[in-house]
JSON list of C-alpha atoms in Angstrom, two decimals:
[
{"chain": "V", "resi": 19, "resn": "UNK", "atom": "CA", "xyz": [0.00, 0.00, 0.00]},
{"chain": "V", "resi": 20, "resn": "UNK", "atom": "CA", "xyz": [3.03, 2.24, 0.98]},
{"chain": "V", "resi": 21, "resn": "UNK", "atom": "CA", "xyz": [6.43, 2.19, -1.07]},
{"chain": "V", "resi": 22, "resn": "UNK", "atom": "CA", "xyz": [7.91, 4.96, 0.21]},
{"chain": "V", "resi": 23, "resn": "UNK", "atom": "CA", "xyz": [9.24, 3.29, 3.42]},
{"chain": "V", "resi": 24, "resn": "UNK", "atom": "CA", "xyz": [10.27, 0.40, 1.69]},
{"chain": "V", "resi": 25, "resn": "UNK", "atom": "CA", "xyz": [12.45, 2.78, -0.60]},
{"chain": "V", "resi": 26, "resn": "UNK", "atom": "CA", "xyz": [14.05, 4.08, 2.20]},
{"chain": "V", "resi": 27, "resn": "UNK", "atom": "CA", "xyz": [14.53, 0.51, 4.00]},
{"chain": "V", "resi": 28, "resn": "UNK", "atom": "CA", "xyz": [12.05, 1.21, 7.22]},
{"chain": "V", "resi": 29, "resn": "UNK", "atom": "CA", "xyz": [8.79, -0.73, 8.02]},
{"chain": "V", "resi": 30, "resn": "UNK", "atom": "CA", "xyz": [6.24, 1.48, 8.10]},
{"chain": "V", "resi": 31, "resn": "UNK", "atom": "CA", "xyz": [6.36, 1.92, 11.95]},
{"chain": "V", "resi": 32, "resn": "UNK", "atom": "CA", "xyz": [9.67, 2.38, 11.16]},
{"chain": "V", "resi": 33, "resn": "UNK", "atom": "CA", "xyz": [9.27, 5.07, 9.19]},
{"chain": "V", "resi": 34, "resn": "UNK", "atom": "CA", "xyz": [6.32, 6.46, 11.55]},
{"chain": "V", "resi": 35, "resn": "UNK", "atom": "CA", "xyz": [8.22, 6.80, 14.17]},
{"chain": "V", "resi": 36, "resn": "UNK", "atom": "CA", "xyz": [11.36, 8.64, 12.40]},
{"chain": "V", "resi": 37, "resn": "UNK", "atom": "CA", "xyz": [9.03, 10.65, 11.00]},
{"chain": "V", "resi": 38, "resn": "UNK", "atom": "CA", "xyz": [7.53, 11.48, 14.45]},
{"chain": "V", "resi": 39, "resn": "UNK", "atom": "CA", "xyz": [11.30, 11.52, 15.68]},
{"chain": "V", "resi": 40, "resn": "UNK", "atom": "CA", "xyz": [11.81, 15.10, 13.23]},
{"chain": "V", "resi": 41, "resn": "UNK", "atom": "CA", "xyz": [8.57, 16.10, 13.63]},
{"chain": "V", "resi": 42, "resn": "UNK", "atom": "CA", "xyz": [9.19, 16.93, 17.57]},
{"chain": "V", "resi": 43, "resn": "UNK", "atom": "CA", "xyz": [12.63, 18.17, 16.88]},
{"chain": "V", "resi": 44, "resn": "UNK", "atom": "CA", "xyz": [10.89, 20.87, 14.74]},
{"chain": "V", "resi": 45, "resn": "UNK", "atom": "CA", "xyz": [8.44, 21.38, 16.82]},
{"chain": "V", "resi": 46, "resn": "UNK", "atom": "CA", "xyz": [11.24, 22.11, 19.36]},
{"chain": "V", "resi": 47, "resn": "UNK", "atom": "CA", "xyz": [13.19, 24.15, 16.73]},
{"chain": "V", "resi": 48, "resn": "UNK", "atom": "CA", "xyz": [10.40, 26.54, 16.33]},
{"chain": "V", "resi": 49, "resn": "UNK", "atom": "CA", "xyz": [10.06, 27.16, 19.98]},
{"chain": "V", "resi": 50, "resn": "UNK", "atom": "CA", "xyz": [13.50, 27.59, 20.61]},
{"chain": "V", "resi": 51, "resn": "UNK", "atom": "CA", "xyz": [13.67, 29.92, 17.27]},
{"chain": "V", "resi": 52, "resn": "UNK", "atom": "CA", "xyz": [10.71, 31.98, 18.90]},
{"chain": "V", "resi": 53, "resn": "UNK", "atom": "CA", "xyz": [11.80, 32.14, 22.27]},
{"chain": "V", "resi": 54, "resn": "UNK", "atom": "CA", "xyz": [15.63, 33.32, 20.58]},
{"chain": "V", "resi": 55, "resn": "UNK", "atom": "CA", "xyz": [13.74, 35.79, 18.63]},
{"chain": "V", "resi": 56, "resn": "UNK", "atom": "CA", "xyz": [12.09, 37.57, 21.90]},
{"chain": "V", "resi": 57, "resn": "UNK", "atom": "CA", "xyz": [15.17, 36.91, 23.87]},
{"chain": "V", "resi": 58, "resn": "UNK", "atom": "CA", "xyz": [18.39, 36.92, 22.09]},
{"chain": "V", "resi": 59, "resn": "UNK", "atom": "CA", "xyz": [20.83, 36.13, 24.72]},
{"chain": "V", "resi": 60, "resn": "UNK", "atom": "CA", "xyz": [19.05, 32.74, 25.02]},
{"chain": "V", "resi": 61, "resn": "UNK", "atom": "CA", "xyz": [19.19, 29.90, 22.32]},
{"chain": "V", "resi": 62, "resn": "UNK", "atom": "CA", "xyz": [21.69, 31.38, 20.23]},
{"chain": "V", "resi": 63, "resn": "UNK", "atom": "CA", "xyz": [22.87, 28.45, 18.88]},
{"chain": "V", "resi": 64, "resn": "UNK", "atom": "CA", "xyz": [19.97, 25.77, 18.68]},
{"chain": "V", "resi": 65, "resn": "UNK", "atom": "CA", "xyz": [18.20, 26.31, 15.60]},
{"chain": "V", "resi": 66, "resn": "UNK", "atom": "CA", "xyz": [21.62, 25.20, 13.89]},
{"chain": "V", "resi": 67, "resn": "UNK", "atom": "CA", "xyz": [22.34, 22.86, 16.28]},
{"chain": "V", "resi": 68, "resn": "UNK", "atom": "CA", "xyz": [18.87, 21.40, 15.39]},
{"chain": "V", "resi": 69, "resn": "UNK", "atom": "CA", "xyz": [19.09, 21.85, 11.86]},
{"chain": "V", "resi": 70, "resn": "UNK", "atom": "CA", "xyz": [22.81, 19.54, 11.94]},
{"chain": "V", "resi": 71, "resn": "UNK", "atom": "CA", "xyz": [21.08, 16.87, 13.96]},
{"chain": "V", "resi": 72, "resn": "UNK", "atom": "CA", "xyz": [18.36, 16.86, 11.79]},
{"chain": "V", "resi": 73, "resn": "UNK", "atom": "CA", "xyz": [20.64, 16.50, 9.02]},
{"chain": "V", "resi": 74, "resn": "UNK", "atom": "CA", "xyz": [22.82, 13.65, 10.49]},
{"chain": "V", "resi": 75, "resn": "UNK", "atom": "CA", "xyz": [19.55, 11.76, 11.17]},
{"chain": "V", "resi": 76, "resn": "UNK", "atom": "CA", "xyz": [18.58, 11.75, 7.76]},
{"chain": "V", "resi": 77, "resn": "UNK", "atom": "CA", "xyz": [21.89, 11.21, 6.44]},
{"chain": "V", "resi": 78, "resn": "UNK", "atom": "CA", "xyz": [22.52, 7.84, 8.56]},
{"chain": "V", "resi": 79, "resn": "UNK", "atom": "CA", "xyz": [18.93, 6.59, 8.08]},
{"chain": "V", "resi": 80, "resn": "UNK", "atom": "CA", "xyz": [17.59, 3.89, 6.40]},
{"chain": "V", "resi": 81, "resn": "UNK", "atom": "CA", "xyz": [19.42, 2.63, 2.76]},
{"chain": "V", "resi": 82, "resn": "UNK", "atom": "CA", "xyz": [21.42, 5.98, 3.37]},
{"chain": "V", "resi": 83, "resn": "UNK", "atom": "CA", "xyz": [24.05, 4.24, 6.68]},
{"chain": "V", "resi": 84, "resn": "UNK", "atom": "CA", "xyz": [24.89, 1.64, 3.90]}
]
């Protein structure tokens, strides 16, 4: 029913709960961002650092680690 997981090399749940995985660490981003945005002296580095983790997660995920 759903090939994209498969493509990737996940199960679905699998791929669920990767996708869940990024979904909170934007959600988090976006906080962070807004609270950085009201307060500058706070958060100055974590939508970057989010943004790298985010990156290295999908880099060493699935079919991509091999």
């Amino acid at each position: 029913m759903f090939s994209h997981p498969g493509k990737v090399c996940m199960t679905y749940f699998q791929h669920f709960c990767f996708s869940m995985l990024l979904c909170s660490l934007f959600c988090k981003g976006a906080v962070f961002a807004f609270l950085h945005s009201l307060l500058p002296d706070f958060f100055i580095t974590s939508s970057s650092d989010i943004v790298n983790n985010i990156q290295y997660l999908i880099t060493t995920s699935g079919c991509r680690n091999k």
